[in-house]
Coordinates of C-alpha atoms and ligand atoms in Angstrom, one line a residue:
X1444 CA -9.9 24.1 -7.5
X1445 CA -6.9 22.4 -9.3
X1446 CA -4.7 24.8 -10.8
X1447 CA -4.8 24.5 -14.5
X1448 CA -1.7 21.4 -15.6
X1449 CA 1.3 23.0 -15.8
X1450 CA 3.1 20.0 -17.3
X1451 CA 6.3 18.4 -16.3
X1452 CA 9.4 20.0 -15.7
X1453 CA 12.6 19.6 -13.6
X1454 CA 13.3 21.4 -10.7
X1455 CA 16.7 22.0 -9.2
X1456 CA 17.1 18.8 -7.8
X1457 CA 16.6 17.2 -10.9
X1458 CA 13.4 15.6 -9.3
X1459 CA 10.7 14.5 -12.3
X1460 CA 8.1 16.5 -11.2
X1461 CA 4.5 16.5 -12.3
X1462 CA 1.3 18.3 -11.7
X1463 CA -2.2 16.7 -12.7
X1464 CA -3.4 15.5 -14.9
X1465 CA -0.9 13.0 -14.7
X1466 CA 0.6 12.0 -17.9
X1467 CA 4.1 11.2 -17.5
X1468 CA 3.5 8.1 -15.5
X1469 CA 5.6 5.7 -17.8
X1470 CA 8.3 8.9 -17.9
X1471 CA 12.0 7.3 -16.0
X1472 CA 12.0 8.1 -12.9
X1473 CA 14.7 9.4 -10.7
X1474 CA 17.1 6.8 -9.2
X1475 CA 17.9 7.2 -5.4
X1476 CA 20.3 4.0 -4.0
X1477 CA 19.6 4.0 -0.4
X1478 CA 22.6 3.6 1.6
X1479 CA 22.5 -0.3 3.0
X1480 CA 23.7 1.3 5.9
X1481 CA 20.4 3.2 7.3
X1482 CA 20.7 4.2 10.8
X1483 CA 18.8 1.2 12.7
X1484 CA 15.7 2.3 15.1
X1485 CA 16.6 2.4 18.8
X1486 CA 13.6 0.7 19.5
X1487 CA 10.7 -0.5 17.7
X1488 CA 7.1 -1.2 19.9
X1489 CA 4.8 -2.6 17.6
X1490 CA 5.0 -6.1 16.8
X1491 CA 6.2 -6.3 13.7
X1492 CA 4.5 -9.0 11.2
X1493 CA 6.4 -10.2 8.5
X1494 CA 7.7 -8.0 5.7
X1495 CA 4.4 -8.9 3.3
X1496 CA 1.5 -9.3 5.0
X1497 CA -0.1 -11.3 2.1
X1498 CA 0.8 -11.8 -1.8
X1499 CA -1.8 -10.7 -4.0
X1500 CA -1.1 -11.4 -7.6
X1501 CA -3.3 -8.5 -9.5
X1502 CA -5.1 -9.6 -12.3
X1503 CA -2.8 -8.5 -15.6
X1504 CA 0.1 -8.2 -13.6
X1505 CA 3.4 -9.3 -14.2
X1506 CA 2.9 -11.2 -10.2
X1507 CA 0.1 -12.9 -11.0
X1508 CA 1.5 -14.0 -14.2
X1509 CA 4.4 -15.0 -12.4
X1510 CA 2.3 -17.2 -9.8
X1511 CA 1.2 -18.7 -12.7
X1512 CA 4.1 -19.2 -14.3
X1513 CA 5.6 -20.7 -10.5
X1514 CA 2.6 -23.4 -11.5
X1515 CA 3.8 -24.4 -14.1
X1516 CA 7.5 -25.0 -12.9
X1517 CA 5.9 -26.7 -9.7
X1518 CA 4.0 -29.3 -12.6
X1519 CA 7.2 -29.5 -14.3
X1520 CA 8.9 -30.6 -11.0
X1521 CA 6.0 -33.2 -10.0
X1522 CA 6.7 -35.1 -13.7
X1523 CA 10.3 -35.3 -12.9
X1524 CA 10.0 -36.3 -9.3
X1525 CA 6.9 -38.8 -9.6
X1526 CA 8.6 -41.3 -11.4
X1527 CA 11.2 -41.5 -8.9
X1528 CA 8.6 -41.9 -6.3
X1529 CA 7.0 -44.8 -8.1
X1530 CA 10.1 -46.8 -8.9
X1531 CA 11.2 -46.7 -5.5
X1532 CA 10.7 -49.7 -3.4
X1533 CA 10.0 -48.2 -0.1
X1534 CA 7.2 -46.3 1.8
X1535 CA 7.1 -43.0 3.4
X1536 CA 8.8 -43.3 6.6
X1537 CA 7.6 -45.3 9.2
X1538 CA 5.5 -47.7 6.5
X1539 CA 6.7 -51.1 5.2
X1540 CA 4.1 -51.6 2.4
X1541 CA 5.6 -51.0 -0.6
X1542 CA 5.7 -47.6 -3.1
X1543 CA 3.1 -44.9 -2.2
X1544 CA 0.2 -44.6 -3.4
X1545 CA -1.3 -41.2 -4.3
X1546 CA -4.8 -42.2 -3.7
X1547 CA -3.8 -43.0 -0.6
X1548 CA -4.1 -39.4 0.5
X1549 CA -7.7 -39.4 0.3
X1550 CA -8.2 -41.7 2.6
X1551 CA -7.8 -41.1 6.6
X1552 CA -7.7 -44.7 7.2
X1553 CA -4.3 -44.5 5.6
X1554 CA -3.3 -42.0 8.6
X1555 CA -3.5 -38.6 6.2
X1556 CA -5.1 -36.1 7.5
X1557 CA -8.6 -34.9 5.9
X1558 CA -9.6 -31.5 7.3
X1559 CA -12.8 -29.6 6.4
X1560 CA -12.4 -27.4 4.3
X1561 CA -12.9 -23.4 4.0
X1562 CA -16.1 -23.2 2.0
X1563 CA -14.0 -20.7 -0.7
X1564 CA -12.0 -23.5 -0.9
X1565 CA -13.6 -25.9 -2.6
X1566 CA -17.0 -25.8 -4.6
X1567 CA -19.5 -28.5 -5.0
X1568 CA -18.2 -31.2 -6.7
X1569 CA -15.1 -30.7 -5.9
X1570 CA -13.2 -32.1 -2.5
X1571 CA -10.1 -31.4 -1.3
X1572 CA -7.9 -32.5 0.9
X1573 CA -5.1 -30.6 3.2
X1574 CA -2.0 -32.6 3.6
X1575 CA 0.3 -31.3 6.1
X1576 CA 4.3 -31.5 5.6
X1577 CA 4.6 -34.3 8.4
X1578 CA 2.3 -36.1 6.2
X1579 CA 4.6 -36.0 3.1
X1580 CA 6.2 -39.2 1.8
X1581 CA 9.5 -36.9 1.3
X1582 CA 11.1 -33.3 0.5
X1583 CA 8.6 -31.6 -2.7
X1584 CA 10.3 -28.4 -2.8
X1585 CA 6.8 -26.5 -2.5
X1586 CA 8.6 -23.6 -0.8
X1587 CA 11.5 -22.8 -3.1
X1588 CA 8.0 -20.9 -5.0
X1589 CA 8.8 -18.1 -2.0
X1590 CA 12.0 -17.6 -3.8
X1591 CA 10.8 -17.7 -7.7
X1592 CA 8.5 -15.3 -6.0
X1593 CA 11.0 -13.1 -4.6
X1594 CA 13.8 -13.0 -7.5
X1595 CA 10.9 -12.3 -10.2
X1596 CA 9.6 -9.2 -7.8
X1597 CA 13.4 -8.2 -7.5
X1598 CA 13.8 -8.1 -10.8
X1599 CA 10.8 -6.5 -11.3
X1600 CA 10.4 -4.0 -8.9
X1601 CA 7.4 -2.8 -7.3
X1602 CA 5.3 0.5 -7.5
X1603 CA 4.4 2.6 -4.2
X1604 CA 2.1 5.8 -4.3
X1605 CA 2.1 7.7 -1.1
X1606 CA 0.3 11.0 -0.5
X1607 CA 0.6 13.9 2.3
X1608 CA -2.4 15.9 2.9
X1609 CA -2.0 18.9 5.8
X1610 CA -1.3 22.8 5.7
X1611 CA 1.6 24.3 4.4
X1612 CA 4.5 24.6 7.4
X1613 CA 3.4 20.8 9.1
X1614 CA 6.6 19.4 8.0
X1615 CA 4.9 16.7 5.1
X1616 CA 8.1 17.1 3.3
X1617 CA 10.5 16.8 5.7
X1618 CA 8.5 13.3 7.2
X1619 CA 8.3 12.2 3.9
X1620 CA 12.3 12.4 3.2
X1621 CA 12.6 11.0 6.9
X1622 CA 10.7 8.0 5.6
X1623 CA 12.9 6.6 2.8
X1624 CA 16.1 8.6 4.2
X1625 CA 16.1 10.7 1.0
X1626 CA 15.5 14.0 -0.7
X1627 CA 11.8 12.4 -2.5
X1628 CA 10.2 15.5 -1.6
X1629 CA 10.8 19.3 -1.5
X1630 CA 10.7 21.0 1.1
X1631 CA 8.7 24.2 0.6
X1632 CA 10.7 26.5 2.9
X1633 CA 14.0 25.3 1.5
X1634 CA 16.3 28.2 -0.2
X1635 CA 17.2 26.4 -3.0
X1636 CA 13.6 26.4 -4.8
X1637 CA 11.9 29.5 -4.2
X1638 CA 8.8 27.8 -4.4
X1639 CA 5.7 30.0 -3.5
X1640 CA 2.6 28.7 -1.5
X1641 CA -0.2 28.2 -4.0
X1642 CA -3.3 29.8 -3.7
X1643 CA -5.1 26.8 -4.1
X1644 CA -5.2 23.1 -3.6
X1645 CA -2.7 22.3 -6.6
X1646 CA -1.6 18.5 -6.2
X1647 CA 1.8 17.4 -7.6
X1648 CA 3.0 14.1 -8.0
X1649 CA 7.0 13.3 -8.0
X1650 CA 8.5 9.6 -9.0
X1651 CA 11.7 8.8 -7.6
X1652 CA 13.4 4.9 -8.4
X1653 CA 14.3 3.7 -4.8
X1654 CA 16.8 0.6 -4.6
X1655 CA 18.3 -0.9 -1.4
X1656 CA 19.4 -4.4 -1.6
X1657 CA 18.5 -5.0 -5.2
X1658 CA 15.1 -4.4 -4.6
X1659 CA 13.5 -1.7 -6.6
X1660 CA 10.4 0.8 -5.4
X1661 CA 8.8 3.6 -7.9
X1662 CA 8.0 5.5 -5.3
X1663 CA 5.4 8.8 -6.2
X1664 CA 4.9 11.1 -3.5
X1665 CA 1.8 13.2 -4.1
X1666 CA 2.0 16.3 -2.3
X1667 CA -1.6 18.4 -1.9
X1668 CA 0.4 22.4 -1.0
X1669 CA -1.8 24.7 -0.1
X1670 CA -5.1 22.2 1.6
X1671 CA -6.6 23.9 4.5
X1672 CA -4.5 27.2 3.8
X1673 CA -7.4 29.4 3.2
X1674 CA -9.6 31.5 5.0
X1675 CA -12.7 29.8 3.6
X1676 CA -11.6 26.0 3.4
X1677 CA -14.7 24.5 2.0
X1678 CA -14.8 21.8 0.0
X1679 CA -11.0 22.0 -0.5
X1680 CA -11.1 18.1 -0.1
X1681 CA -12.4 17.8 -3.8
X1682 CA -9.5 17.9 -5.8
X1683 CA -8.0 15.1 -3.8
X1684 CA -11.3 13.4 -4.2
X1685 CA -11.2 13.8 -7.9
X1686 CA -7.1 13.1 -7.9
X1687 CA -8.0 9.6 -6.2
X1688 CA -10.4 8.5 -8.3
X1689 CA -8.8 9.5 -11.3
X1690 CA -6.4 6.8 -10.7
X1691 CA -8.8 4.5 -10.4
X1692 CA -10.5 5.5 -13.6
X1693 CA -7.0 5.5 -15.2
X1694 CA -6.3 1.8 -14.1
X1695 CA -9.9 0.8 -14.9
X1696 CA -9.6 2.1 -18.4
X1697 CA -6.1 0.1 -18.6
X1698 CA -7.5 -2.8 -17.2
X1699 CA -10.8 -3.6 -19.4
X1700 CA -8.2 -2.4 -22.7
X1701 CA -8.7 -5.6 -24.8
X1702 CA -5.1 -5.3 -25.7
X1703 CA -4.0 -4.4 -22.9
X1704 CA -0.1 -4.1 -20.9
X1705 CA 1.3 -6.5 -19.4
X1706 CA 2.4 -5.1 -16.4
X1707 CA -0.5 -1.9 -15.8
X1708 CA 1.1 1.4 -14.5
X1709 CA -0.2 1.8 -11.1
X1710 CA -0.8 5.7 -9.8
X1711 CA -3.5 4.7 -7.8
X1712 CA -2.9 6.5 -4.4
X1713 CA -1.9 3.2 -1.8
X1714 CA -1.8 5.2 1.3
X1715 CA -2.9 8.6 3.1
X1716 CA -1.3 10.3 5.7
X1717 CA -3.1 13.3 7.2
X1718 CA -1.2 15.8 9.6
X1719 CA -2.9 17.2 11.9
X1720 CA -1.8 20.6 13.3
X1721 CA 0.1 19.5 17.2
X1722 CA -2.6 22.8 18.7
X1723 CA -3.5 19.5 21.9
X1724 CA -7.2 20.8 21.0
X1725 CA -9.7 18.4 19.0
X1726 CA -10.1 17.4 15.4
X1727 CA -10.9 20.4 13.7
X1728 CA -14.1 20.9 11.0
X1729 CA -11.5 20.7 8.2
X1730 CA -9.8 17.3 9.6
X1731 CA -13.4 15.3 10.1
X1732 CA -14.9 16.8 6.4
X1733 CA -11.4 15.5 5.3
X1734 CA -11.7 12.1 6.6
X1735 CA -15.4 11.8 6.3
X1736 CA -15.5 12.2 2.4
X1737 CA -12.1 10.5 1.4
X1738 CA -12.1 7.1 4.1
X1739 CA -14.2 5.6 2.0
X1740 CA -11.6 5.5 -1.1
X1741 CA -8.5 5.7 0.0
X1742 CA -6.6 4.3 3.9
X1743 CA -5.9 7.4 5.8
X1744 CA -3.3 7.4 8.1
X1745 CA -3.0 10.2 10.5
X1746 CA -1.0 11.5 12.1
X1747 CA 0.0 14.4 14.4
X1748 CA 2.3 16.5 12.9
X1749 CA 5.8 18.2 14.4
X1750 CA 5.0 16.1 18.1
X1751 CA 7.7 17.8 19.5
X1752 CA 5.7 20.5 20.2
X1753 CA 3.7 18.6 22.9
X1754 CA 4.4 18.1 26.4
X1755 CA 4.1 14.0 26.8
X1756 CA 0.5 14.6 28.6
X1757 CA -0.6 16.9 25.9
X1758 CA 0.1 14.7 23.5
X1759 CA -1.7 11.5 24.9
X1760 CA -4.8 13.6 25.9
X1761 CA -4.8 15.1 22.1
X1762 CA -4.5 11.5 21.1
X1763 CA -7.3 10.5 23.3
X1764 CA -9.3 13.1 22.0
X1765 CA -8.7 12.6 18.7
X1766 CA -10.0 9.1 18.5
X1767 CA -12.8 9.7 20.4
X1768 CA -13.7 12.4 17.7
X1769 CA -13.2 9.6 15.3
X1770 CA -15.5 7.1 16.8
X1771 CA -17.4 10.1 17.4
X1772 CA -17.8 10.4 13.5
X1773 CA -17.7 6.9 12.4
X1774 CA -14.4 7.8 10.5
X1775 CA -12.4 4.9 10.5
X1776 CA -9.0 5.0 9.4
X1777 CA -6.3 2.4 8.3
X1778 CA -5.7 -0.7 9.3
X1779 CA -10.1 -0.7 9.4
X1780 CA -11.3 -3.2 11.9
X1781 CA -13.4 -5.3 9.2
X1782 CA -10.8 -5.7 6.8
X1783 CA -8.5 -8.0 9.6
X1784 CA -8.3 -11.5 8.2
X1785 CA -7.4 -13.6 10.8
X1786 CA -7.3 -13.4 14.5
X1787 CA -3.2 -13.1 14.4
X1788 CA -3.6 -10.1 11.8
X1789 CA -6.4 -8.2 14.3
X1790 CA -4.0 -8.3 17.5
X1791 CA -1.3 -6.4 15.4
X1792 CA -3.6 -4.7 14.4
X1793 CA -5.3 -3.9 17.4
X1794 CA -2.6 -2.5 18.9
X1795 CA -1.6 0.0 16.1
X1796 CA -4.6 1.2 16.3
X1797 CA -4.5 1.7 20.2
X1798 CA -1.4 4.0 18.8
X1799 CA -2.7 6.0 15.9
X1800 CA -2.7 8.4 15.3
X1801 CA 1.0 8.5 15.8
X1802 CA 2.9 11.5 16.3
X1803 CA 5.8 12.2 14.3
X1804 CA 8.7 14.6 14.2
X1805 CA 10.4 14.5 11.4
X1806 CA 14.2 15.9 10.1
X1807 CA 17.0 15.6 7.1
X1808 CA 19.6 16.3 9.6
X1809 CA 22.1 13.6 10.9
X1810 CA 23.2 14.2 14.8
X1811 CA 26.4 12.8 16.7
X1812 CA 24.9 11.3 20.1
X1813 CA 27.4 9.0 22.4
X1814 CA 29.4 8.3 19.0
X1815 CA 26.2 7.2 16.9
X1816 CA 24.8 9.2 14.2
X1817 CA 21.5 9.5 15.0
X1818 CA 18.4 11.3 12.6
X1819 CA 17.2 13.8 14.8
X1820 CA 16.6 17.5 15.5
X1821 CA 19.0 19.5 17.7
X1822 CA 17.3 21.9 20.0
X1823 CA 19.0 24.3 22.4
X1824 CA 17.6 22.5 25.3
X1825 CA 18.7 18.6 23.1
X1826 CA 18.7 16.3 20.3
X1827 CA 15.1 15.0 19.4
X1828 CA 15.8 12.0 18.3
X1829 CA 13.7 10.7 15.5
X1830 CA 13.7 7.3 15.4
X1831 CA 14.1 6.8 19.2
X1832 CA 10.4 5.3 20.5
X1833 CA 11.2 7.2 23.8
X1834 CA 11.1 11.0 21.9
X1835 CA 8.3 10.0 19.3
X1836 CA 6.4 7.7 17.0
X1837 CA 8.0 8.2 13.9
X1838 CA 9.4 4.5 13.9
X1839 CA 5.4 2.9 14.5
X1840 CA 4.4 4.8 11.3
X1841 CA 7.5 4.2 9.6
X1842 CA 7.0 0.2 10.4
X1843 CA 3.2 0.4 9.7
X1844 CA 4.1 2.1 6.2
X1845 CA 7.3 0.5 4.8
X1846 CA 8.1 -2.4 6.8
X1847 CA 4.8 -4.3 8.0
X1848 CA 1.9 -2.7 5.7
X1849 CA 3.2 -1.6 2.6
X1850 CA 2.1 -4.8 0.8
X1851 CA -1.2 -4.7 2.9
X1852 CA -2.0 -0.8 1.7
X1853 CA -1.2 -2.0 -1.9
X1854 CA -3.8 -5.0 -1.5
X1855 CA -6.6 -3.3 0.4
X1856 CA -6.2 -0.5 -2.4
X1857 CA -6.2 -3.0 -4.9
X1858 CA -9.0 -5.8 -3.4
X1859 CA -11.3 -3.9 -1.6
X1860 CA -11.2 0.3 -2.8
X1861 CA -10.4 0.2 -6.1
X1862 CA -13.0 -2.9 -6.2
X1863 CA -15.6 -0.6 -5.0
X1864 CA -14.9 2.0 -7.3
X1865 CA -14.8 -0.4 -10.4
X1866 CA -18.0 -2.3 -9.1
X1867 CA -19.8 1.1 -8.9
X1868 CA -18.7 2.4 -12.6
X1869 CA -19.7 -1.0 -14.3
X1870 CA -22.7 -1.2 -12.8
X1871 CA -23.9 2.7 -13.1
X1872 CA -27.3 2.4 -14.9
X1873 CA -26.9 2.2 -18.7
X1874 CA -23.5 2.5 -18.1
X1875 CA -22.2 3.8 -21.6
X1876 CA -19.3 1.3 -22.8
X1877 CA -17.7 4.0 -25.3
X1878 CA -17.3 6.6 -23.0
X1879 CA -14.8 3.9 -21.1
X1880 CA -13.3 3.6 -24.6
X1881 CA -15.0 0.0 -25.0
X1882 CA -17.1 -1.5 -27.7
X1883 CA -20.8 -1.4 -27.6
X1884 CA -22.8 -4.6 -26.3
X1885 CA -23.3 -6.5 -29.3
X1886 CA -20.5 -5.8 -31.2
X1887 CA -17.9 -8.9 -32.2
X1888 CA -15.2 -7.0 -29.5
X1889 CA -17.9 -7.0 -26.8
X1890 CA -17.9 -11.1 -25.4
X1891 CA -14.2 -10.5 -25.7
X1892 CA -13.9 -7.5 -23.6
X1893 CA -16.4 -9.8 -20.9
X1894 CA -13.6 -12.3 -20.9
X1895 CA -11.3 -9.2 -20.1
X1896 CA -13.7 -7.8 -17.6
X1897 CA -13.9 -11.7 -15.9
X1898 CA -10.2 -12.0 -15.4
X1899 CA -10.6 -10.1 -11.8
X1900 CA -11.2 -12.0 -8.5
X1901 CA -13.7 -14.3 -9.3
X1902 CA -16.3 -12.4 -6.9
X1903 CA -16.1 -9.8 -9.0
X1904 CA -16.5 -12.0 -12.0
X1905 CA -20.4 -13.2 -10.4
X1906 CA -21.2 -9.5 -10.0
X1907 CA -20.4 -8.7 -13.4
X1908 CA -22.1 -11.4 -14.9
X1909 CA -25.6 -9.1 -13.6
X1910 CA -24.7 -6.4 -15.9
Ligands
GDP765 P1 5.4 21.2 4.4 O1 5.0 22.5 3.9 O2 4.3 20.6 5.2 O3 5.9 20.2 3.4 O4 6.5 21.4 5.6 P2 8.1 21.2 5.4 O5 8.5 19.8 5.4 O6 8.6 22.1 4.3 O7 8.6 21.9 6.8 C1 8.3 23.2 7.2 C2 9.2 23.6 8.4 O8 9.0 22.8 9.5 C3 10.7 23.4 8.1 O9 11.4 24.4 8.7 C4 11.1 22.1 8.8 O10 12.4 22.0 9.2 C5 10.1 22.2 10.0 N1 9.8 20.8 10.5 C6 9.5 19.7 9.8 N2 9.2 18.7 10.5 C7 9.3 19.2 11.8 C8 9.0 18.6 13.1 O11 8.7 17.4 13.2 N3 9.2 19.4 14.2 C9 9.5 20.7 14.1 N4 9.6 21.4 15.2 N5 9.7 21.3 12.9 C10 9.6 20.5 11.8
MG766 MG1 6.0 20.4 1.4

């Protein structure tokens, strides 16, 4: 049961906190400057893919009105540069017959390249042609969109919602602060904030303003204190349930506004991770009721929680075990098998998945080891350190989540779970428009909130058209 709002306040830190329902979400932040000088991982296993995965431009944000906007400066280019082409006397290289011809490109006899194309590529009556760089008749400048791209996303910023689900005591603070090398979540043992263990599944959301070389994150750490605490633990998954799709509902409402922002606030939870207690048994009732009712909505990632408690063989055979239970259960869990693009992104991520779920140690403690200062946990026996591949797996989940996924999370949040919950709401039978806030059918405001709903992917544009 959620705990009755308690409103924002501050706590000692000076941390904005909140507790649902969450209203503060356009409230300033707090700014934390990461230190360009992070401690690099001693080694990091899993191949790394590049820093974004993909770029999704969401509908009504600020991205995909930059793309847009790149568009135009790309046409803007082409009228400046064509001329030029055209007045000059010579061929691409290699070809003596005079100024190119653009229609030339159509043609293979004029050695371009026609490929077949992807049939969500091109419709009907429309053809299209690929034209590879070594085809060019000179320099465009098609890539400098990666850095119109980059500098508008700087400027910008970009929005990250991360939530920890596990029992009180599994360390979900301290991993979380290990993560972006800051205070972004309380710990609840720490002196400073005598904060008691709620009796219930109360979820609280804290924003934080992270910026390390000029790029800017909104992080929000949702923390869920007090899940699986209880003697009786049933259905202590349905506040999170409701928290997630709350979100959804939030941005949906946003979204299908007929006047609505430019840039939508985005709470909507991007990522998952689940501790699991380090007992070396099997996944517990709690863990599979956990994963089984919220895998659908939102990408899990677990994990195994304070590893250092595991002898090496303990800790593979729990591993084992717990993905066996998994299969067992048809739970799957982030990066999901079907949602691989291509065959480059399925052997990355086949071989995180060969690793989940990872287990972690996490600290907030800096350690001096052969001169370096090292994150890590001292022990009478050593230092554990954290981001060392050879003492734990902190640094896979700390790739998977910051630097090869994070963009992936936000897009299969955006494209595929957040789809599925919108798809759902619209087309509930006799879905009532004014309890979404909307006009009723047949009212002048109603073909224009269509439009609105139509300016998603276009699939989702044919599935509305049936309502
Ligand atoms: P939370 O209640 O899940 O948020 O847990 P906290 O982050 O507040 O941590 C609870 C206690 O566990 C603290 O004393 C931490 O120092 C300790 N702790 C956190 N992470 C680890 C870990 O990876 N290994 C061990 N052994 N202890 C940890
Ligand atoms: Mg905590």
């Amino acid at each position: 049961m959620i705990q009755p709002p308690e409103g924002q306040h501050k706590d000692s830190a000076g941390d904005l906190e909140r507790d649902v329902p969450m209203e503060d979400t356009d409230a300033p932040p707090t700014t934390v400057t990461t230190a360009s000088s992070t401690t690099p991982s001693t080694t990091t296993p899993i191949p790394t893919a590049p820093t974004t995965k993909s770029n999704h431009s969401e509908p009504g944000y600020e991205d995909g009105q930059d793309q847009n906007h790149c568009g135009d400066q790309q046409r803007e280019q082409r009228e400046v540069i064509m001329p030029a082409l055209n007045d000059h006397s010579e061929g691409p290289p290699g070809d003596s017959e005079g100024p190119w011809d653009s229609s030339r490109a159509q043609h293979p006899e004029n050695g371009v390249h026609l490929e077949p194309q992807p049939a969500h590529c091109s419709s009907p009556d429309q053809d299209m042609s690929y034209i590879s760089g070594a085809d060019l008749f000179g320099y465009v400048g098609i890539e400098a969109v990666l850095d119109q791209m980059r500098h508008k996303t700087m400027k910008a910023g970009f929005e990250f919602n991360i939530m920890v689900v596990g029992q009180s005591g599994l360390g979900k603070s301290t991993l979380v602060n290990t993560l972006f090398k800051s205070r972004v979540s309380r710990k609840s043992c720490s002196s400073l904030h005598q904060e008691r263990i709620p009796k219930t599944v109360r979820i609280h959301a804290v924003s934080h303003m992270i910026e390390e070389k000029g790029v800017k994150m909104k992080l929000t750490v949702v923390d869920t204190p007090g899940f699986g605490d209880h003697i009786n633990n049933n259905n202590c998954w349905e506040p999170i349930v409701s928290y997630v799709n709350e979100q959804y509902e939030k941005y949906l409402r946003e979204e299908l506004n007929v006047m609505r922002k430019r840039r939508i606030p985005d709470t909507r939870v991007h990522c998952c991770v689940y501790f699991l207690p380090p007992t070396g048994h099997r996944l517990r009732a709690i863990d599979l009721e956990f994963m089984k009712h919220l895998g659908s909505i939102v990408s899990i990632v677990p994990v195994i929680a304070k590893a250092d408690t595991l002898t090496l063989e303990e800790r593979l055979d729990f591993k084992h075990r717990i993905r066996q239970d998994l299969a067992a259960n048809g739970i799957q869990v982030y990066p999901q098998k079907q949602y691989d693009e291509d065959p480059e992104e399925s052997i990355l991520n086949n071989s995180i998945r060969e690793c989940i779920p990872f287990a972690v140690v996490g600290t907030d403690r800096e350690h001096q080891v052969n001169g370096n200062k090292v994150l890590g946990r001292k022990t009478k026996w050593g230092i554990i350190e954290v981001e060392n591949a050879a003492h734990c797996e902190f640094s896979h989940l700390r790739d998977l989540l910051i630097r090869s996924h994070l963009q992936d999370l936000k897009d299969v949040t955006h494209n595929i779970l957040y789809e599925t919950y919108r798809v759902r709401r619209l087309n509930q039978a006799n879905v009532d428009f004014s309890e979404l806030g909307l006009p009723p059918s047949g009212s002048p405001l109603y073909s224009s909130m269509c439009s609105t709903l139509c300016s998603g992917t276009q699939d989702t544009c044919e599935g509305e058209s049936q309502l």
